[in-house]
PDB file of C-alpha atoms in Angstrom:
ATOM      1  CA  UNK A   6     -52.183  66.552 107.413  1.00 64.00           C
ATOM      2  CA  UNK A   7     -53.321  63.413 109.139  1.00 77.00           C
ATOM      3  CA  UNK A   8     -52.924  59.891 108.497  1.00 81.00           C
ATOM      4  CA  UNK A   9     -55.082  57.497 109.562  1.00 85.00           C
ATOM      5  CA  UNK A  10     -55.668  53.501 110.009  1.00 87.00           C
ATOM      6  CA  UNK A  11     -58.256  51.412 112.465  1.00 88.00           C
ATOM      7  CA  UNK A  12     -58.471  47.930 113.150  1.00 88.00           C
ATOM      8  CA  UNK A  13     -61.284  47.214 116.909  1.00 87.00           C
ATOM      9  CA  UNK A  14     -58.516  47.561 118.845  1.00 90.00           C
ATOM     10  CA  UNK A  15     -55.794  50.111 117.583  1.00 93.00           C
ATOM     11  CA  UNK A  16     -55.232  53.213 115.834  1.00 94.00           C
ATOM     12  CA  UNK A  17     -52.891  54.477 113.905  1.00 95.00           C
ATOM     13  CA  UNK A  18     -51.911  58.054 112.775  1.00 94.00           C
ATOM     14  CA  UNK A  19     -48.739  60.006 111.145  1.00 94.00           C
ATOM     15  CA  UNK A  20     -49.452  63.872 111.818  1.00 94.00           C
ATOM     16  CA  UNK A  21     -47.976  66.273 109.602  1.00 88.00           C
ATOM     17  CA  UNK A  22     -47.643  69.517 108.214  1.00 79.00           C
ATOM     18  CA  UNK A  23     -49.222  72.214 110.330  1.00 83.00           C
ATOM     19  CA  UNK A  24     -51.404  69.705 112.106  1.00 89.00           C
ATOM     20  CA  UNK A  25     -53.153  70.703 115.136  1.00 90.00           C
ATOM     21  CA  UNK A  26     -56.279  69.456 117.014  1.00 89.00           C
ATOM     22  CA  UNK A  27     -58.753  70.938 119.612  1.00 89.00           C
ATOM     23  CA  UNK A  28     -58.406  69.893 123.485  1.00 88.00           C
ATOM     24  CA  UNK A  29     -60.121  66.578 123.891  1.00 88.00           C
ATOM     25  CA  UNK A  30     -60.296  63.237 125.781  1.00 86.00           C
ATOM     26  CA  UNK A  31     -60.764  59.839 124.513  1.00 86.00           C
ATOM     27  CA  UNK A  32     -63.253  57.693 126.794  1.00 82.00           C
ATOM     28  CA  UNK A  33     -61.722  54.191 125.437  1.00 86.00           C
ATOM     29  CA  UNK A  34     -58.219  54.758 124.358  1.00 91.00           C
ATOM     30  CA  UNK A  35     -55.176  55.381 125.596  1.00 91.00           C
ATOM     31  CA  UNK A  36     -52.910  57.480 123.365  1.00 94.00           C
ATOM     32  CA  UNK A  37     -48.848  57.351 123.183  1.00 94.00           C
ATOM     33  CA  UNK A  38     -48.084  60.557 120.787  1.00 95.00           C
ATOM     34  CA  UNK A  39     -44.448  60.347 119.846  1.00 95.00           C
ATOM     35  CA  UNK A  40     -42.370  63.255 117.506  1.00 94.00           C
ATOM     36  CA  UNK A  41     -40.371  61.264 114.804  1.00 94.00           C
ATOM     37  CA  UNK A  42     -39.237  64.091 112.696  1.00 92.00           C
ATOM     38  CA  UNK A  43     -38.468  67.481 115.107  1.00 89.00           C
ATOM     39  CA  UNK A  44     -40.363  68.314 117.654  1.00 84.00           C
ATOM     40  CA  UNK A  45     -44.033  68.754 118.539  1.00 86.00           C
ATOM     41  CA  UNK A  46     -46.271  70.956 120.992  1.00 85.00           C
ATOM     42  CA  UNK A  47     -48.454  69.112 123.437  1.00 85.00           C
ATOM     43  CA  UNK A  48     -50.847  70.742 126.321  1.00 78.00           C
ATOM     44  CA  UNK A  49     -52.225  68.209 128.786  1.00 72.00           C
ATOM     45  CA  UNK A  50     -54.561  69.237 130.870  1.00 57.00           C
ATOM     46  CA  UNK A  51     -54.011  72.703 130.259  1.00 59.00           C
ATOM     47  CA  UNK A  52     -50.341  72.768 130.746  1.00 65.00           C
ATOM     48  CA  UNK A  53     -48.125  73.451 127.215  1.00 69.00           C
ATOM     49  CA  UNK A  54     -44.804  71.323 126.905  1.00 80.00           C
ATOM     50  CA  UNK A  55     -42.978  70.184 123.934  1.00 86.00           C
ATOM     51  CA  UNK A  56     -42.096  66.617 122.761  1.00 90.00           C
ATOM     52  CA  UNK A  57     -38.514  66.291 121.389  1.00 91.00           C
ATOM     53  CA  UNK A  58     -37.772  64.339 118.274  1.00 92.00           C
ATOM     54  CA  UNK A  59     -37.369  60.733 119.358  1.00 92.00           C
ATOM     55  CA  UNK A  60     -39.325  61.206 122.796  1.00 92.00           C
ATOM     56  CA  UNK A  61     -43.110  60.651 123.575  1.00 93.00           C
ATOM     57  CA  UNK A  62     -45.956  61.104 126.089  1.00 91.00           C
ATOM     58  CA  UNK A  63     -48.965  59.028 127.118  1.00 90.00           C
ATOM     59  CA  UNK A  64     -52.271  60.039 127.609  1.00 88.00           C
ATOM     60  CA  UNK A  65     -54.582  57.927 129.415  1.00 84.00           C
ATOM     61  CA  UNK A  66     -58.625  57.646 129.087  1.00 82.00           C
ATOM     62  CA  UNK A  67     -60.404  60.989 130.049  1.00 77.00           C
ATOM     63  CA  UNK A  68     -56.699  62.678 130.087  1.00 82.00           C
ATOM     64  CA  UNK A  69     -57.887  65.818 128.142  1.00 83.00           C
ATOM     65  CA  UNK A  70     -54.617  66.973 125.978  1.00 88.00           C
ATOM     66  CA  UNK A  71     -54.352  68.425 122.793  1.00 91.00           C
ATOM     67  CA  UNK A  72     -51.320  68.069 119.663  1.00 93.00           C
ATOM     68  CA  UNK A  73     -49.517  70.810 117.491  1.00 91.00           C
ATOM     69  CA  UNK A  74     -47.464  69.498 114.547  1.00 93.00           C
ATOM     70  CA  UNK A  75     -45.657  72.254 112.928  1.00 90.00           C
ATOM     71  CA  UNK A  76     -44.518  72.540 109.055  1.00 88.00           C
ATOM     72  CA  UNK A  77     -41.757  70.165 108.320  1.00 90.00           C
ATOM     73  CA  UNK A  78     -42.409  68.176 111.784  1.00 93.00           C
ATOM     74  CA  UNK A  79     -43.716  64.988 112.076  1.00 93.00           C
ATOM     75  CA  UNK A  80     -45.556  62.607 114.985  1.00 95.00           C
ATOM     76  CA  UNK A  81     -46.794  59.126 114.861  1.00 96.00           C
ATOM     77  CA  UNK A  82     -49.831  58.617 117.239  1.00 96.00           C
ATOM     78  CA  UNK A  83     -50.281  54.938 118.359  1.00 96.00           C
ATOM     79  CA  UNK A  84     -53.982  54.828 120.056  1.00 95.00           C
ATOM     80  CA  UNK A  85     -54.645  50.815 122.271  1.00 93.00           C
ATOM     81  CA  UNK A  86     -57.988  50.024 123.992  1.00 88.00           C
ATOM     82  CA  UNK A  87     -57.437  49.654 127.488  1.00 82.00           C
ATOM     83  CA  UNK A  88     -58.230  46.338 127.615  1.00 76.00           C
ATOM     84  CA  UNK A  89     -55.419  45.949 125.785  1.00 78.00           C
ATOM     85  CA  UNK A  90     -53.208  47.973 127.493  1.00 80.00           C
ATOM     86  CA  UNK A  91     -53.726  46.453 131.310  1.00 73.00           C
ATOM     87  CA  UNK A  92     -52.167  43.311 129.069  1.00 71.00           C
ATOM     88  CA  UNK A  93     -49.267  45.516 128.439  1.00 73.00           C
ATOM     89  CA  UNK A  94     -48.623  46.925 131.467  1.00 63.00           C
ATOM     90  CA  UNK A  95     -48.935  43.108 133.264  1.00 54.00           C
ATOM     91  CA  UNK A  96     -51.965  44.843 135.282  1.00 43.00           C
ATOM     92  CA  UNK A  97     -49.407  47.568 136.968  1.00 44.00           C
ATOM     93  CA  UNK A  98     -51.352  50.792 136.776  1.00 43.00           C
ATOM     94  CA  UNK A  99     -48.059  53.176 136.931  1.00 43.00           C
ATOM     95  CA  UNK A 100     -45.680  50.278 135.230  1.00 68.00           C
ATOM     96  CA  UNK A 101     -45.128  52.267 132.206  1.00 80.00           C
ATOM     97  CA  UNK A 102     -43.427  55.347 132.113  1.00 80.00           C
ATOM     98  CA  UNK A 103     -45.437  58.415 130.891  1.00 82.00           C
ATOM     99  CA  UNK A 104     -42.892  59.861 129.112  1.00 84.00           C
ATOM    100  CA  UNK A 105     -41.227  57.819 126.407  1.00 89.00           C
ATOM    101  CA  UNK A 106     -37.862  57.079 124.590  1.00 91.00           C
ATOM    102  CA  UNK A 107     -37.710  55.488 121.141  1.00 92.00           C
ATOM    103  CA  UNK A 108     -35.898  55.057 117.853  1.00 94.00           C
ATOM    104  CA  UNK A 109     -37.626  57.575 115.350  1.00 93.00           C
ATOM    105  CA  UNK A 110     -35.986  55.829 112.360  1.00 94.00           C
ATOM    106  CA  UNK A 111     -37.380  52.396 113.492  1.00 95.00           C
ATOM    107  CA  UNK A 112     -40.921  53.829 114.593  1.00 95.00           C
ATOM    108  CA  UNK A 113     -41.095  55.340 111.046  1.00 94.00           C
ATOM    109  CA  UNK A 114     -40.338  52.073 109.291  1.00 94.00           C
ATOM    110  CA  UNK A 115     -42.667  50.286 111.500  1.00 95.00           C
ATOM    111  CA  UNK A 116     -45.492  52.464 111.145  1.00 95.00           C
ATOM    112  CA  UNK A 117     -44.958  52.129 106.948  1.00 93.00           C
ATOM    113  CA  UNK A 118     -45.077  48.769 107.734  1.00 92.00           C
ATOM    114  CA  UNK A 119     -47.424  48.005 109.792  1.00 92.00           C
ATOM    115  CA  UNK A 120     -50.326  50.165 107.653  1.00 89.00           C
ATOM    116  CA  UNK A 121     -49.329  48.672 104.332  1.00 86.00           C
ATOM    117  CA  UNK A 122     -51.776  45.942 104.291  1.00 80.00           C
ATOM    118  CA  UNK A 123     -54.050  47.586 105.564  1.00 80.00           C
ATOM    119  CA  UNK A 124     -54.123  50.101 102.781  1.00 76.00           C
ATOM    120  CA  UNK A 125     -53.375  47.709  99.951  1.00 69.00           C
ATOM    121  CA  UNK A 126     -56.162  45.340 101.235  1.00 62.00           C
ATOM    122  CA  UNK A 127     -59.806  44.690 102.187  1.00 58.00           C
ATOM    123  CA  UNK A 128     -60.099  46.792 104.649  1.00 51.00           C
ATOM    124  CA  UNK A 129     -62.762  44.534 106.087  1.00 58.00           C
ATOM    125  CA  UNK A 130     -59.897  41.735 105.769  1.00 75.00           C
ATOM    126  CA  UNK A 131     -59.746  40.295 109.570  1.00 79.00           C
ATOM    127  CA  UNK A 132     -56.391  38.309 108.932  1.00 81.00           C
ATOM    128  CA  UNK A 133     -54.549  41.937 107.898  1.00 83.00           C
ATOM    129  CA  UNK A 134     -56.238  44.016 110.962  1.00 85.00           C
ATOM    130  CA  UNK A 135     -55.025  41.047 113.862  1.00 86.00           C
ATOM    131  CA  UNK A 136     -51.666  40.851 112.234  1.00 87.00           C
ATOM    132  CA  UNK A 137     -51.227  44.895 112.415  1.00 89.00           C
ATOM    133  CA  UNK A 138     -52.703  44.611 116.054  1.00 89.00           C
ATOM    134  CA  UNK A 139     -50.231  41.832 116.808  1.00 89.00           C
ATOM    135  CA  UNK A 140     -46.826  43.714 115.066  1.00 91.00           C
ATOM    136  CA  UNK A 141     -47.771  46.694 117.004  1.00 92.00           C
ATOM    137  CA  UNK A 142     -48.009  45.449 120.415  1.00 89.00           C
ATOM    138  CA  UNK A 143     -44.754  43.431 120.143  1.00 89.00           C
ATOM    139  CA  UNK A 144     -43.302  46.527 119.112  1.00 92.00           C
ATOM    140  CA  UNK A 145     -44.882  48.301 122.124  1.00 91.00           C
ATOM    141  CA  UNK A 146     -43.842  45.456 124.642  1.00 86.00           C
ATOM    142  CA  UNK A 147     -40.317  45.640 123.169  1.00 87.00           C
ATOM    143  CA  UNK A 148     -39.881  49.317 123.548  1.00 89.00           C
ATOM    144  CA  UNK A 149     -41.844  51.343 125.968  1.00 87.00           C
ATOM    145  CA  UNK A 150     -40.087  52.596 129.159  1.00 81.00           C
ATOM    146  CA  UNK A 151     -41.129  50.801 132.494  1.00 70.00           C
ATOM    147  CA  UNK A 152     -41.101  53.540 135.197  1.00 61.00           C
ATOM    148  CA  UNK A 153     -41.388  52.275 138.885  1.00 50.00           C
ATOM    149  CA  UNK A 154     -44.111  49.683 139.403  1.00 49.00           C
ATOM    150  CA  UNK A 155     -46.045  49.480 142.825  1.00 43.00           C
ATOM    151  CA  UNK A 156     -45.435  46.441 144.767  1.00 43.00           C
ATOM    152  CA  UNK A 157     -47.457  43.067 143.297  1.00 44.00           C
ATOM    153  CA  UNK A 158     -47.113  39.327 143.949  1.00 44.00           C
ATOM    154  CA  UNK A 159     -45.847  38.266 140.190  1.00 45.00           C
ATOM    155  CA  UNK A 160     -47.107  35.167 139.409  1.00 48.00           C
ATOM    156  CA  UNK A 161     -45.319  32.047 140.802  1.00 45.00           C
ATOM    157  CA  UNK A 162     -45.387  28.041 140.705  1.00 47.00           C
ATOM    158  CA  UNK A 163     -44.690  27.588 144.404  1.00 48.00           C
ATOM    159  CA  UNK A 164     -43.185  28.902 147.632  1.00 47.00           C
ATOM    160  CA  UNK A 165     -39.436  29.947 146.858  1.00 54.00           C
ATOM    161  CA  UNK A 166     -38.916  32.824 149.474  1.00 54.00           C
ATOM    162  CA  UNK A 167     -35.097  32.038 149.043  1.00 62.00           C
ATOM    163  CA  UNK A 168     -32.869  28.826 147.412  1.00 67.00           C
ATOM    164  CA  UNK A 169     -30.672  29.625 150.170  1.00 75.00           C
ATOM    165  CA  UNK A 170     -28.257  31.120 147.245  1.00 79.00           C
ATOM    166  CA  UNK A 171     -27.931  35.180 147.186  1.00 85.00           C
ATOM    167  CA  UNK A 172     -27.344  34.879 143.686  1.00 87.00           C
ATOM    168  CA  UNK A 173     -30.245  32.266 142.664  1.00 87.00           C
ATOM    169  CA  UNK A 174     -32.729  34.421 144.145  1.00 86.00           C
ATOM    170  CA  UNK A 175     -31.813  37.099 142.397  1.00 85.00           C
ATOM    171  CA  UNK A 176     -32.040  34.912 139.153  1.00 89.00           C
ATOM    172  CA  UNK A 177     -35.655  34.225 140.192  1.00 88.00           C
ATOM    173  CA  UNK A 178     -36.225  37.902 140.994  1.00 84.00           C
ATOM    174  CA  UNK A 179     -35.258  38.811 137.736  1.00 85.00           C
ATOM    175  CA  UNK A 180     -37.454  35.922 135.903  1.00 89.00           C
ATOM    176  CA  UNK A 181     -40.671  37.142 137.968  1.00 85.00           C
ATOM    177  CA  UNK A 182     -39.948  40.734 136.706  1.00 81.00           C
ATOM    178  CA  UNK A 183     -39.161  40.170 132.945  1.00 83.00           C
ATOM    179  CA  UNK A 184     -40.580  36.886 132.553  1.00 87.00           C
ATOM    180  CA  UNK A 185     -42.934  38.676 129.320  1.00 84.00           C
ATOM    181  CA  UNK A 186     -39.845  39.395 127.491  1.00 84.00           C
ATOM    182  CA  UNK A 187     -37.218  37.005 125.995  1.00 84.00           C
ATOM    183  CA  UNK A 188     -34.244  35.846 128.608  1.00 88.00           C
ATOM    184  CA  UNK A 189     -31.564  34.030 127.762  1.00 88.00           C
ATOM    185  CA  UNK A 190     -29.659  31.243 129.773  1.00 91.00           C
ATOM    186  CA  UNK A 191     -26.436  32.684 129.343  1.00 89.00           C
ATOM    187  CA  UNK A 192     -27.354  35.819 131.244  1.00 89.00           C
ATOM    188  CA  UNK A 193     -29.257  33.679 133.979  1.00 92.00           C
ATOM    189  CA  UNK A 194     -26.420  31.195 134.270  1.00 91.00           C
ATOM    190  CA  UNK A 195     -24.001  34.494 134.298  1.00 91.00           C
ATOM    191  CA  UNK A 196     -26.271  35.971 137.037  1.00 88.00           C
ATOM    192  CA  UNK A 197     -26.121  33.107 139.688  1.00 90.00           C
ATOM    193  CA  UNK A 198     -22.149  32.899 138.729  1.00 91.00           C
ATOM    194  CA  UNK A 199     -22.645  29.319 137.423  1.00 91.00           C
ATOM    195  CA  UNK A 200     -21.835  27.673 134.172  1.00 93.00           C
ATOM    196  CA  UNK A 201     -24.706  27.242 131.598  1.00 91.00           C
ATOM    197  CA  UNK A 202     -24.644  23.480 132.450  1.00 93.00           C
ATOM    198  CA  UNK A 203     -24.427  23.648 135.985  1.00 93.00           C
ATOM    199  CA  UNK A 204     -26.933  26.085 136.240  1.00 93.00           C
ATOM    200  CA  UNK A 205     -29.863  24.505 134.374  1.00 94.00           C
ATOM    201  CA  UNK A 206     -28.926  21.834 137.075  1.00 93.00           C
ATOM    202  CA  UNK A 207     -29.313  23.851 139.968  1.00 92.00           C
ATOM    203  CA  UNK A 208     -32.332  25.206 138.723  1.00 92.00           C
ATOM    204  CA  UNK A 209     -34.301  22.074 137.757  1.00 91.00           C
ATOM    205  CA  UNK A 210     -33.220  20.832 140.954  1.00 89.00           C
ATOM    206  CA  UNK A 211     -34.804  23.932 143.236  1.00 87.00           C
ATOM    207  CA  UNK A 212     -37.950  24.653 140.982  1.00 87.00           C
ATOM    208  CA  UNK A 213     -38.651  20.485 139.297  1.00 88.00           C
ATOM    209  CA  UNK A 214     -38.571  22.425 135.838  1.00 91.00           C
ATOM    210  CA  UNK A 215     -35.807  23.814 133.145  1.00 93.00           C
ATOM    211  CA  UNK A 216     -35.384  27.712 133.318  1.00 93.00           C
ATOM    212  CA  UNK A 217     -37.178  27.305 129.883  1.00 93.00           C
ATOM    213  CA  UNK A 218     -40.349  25.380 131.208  1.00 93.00           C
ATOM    214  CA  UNK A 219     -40.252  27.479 134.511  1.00 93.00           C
ATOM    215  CA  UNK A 220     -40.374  31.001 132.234  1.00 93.00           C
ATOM    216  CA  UNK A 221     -43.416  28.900 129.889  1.00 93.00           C
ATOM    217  CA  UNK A 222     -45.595  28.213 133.164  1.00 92.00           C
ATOM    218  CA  UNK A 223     -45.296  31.687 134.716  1.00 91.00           C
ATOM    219  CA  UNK A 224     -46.026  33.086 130.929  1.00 92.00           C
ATOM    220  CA  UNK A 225     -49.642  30.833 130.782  1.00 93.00           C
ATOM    221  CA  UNK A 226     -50.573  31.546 134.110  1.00 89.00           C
ATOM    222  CA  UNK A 227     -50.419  35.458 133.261  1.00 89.00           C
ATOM    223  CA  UNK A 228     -52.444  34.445 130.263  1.00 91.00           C
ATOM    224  CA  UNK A 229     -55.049  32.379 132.390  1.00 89.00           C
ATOM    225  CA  UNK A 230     -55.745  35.675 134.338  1.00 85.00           C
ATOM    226  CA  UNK A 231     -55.737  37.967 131.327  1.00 85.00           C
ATOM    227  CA  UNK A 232     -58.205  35.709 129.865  1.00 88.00           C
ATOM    228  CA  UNK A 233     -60.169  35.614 132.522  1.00 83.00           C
ATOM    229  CA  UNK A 234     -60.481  39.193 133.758  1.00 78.00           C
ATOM    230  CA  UNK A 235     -59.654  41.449 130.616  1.00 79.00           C
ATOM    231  CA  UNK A 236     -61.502  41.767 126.775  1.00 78.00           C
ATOM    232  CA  UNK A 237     -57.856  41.450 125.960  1.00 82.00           C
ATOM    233  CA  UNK A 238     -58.033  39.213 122.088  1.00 85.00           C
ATOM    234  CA  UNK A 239     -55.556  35.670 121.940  1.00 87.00           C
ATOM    235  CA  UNK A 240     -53.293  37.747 119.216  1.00 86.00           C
ATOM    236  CA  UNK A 241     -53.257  40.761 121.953  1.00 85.00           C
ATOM    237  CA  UNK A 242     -52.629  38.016 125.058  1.00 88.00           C
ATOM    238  CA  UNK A 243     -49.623  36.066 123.241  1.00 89.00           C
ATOM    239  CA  UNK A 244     -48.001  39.578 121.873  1.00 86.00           C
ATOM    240  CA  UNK A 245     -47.871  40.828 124.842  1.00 84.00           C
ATOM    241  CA  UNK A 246     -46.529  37.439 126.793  1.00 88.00           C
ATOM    242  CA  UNK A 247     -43.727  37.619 124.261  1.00 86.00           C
ATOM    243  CA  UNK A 248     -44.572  34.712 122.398  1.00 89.00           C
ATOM    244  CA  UNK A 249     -43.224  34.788 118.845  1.00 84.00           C
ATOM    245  CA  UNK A 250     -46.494  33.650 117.610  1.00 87.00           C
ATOM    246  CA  UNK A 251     -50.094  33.276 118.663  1.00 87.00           C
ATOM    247  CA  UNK A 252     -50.211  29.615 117.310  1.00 89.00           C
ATOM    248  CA  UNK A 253     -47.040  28.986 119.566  1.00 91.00           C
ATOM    249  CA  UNK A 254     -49.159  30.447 122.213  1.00 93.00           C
ATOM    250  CA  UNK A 255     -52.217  28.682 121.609  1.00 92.00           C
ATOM    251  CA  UNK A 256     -49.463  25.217 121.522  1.00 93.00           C
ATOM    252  CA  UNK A 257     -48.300  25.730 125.023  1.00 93.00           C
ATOM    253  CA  UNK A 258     -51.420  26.927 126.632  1.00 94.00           C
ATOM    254  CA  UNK A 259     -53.187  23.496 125.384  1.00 93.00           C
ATOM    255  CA  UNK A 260     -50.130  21.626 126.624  1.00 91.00           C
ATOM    256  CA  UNK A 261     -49.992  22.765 129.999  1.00 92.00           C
ATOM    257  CA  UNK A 262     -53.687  23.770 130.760  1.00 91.00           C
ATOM    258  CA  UNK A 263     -55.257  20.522 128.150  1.00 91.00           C
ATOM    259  CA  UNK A 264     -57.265  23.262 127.121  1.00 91.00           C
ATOM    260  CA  UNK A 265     -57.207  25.762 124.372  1.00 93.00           C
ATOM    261  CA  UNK A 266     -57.664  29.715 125.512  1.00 93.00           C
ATOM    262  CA  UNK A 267     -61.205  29.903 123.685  1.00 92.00           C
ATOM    263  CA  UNK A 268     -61.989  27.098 126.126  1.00 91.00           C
ATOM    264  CA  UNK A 269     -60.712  28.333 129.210  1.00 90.00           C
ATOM    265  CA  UNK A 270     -62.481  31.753 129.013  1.00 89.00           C
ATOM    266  CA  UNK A 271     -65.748  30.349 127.750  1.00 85.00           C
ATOM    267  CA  UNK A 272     -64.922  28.546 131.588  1.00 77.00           C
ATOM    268  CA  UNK A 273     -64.104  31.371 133.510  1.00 66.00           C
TER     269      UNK A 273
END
């Protein structure tokens, strides 16, 4: 049995009793296939394997795989354009993991969630299908499994190769790396071995910005390269920048660029 919503950007599926499909590829999606109730068979590429309950797999464009769901087993299949997923993966080709980790309880409630208004509405209504796109891929950024990531320059405001503090730069390491999902001060501040006070001090001091503003700035210049080179929507661009929002997004890129993000890609 097969479940099934579709906005332009995502699809979503809960598999079910005795489901199974033929080997095939998808040209423009990327699939994440993850067993929420027991277990479920997966060949990839010709090779069998077997997804436990509250683990998953990805299978990228062209990937040709194929999924067994067995009586009384259950698997939630998340499908994201790949425009949208480069904005997941910050552009890092082998950032995230193949093989995944999550809460099945929480997936399952999500899912329910997430395809409600789409099922209860329109299904032509464009507010419902960007909100469902939006949930989804803050529930994606939140909880897939980043795997080793090839060497890139992250995104930076200026020249700070070292703050002559062991424990600053590694502060500013850590920002560069996880700049897309929240931080708190009290774990920076606990970091460079400082107290909250005297460490937004510090800070401001080496960078001319709050840890707060500093974090903002490398967020919108991620977003003025997404927008530039990916199809990637605003919703899709702010989810995945870990803004609570997209109007809070759309707020801070006008502030800092004086420009809103329609703008600025009509521009590029």
């Amino acid at each position: 049995m097969k479940m099934q919503v579709l906005t332009e950007n995502i699809e979503l599926c809960r598999l079910e009793e005795h489901y199974e499909d033929s080997p095939h590829v998808h040209k423009n999606w990327v699939q994440l296939t993850f067993a929420v109730r027991g277990g479920s068979s997966v060949i990839t590429s010709g090779t069998s394997g077997f997804i436990p309950e509250g683990e998953g797999i990805i299978h990228r464009p062209m990937q040709e795989h194929q999924i067994r769901v067995d009586e009384g087993n259950r698997a939630i299949v998340i499908k994201v354009r790949p425009s949208l997923w480069e904005s997941l993966q910050n552009n890092e080709a082998d950032c995230i993991a193949v093989e995944q980790v999550i809460n099945p309880e929480e997936l399952n409630a999500e899912f329910n969630r997430w395809i409600s208004p789409l099922v209860l509405t329109d299904e032509d209504d464009r507010y419902w299908r960007s909100l469902t796109e939006t949930n989804v891929l803050q529930y994606l950024t939140r909880n897939l499994k980043r795997g080793a990531c090839p060497e890139t320059n992250p995104p930076c405001l200026s020249e700070l190769s070292s703050t002559g503090d062991p424990y600053m730069d590694q502060v500013f390491e850590y920002i560069h790396r996880s700049f897309t999902s929240p931080i708190r001060i009290d774990l920076l501040s606990s970091m460079a071995l400082q107290s909250r006070y005297h460490f937004i001090r510090s800070f401001k001091a080496a960078t001319g910005f709050t840890p707060y503003q500093y974090i903002l700035r490398l967020r919108i210049q991620r977003a003025k390269y997404d927008l530039e080179y990916t199809e990637a929507t605003i919703s899709a661009i702010s989810a995945g920048l870990g803004f609570a929002s997209a109007s809070q997004f759309y707020r801070a890129f006008v502030k800092i660029t004086g420009m809103a993000p329609e703008q600025y890609r009509l521009g590029r």
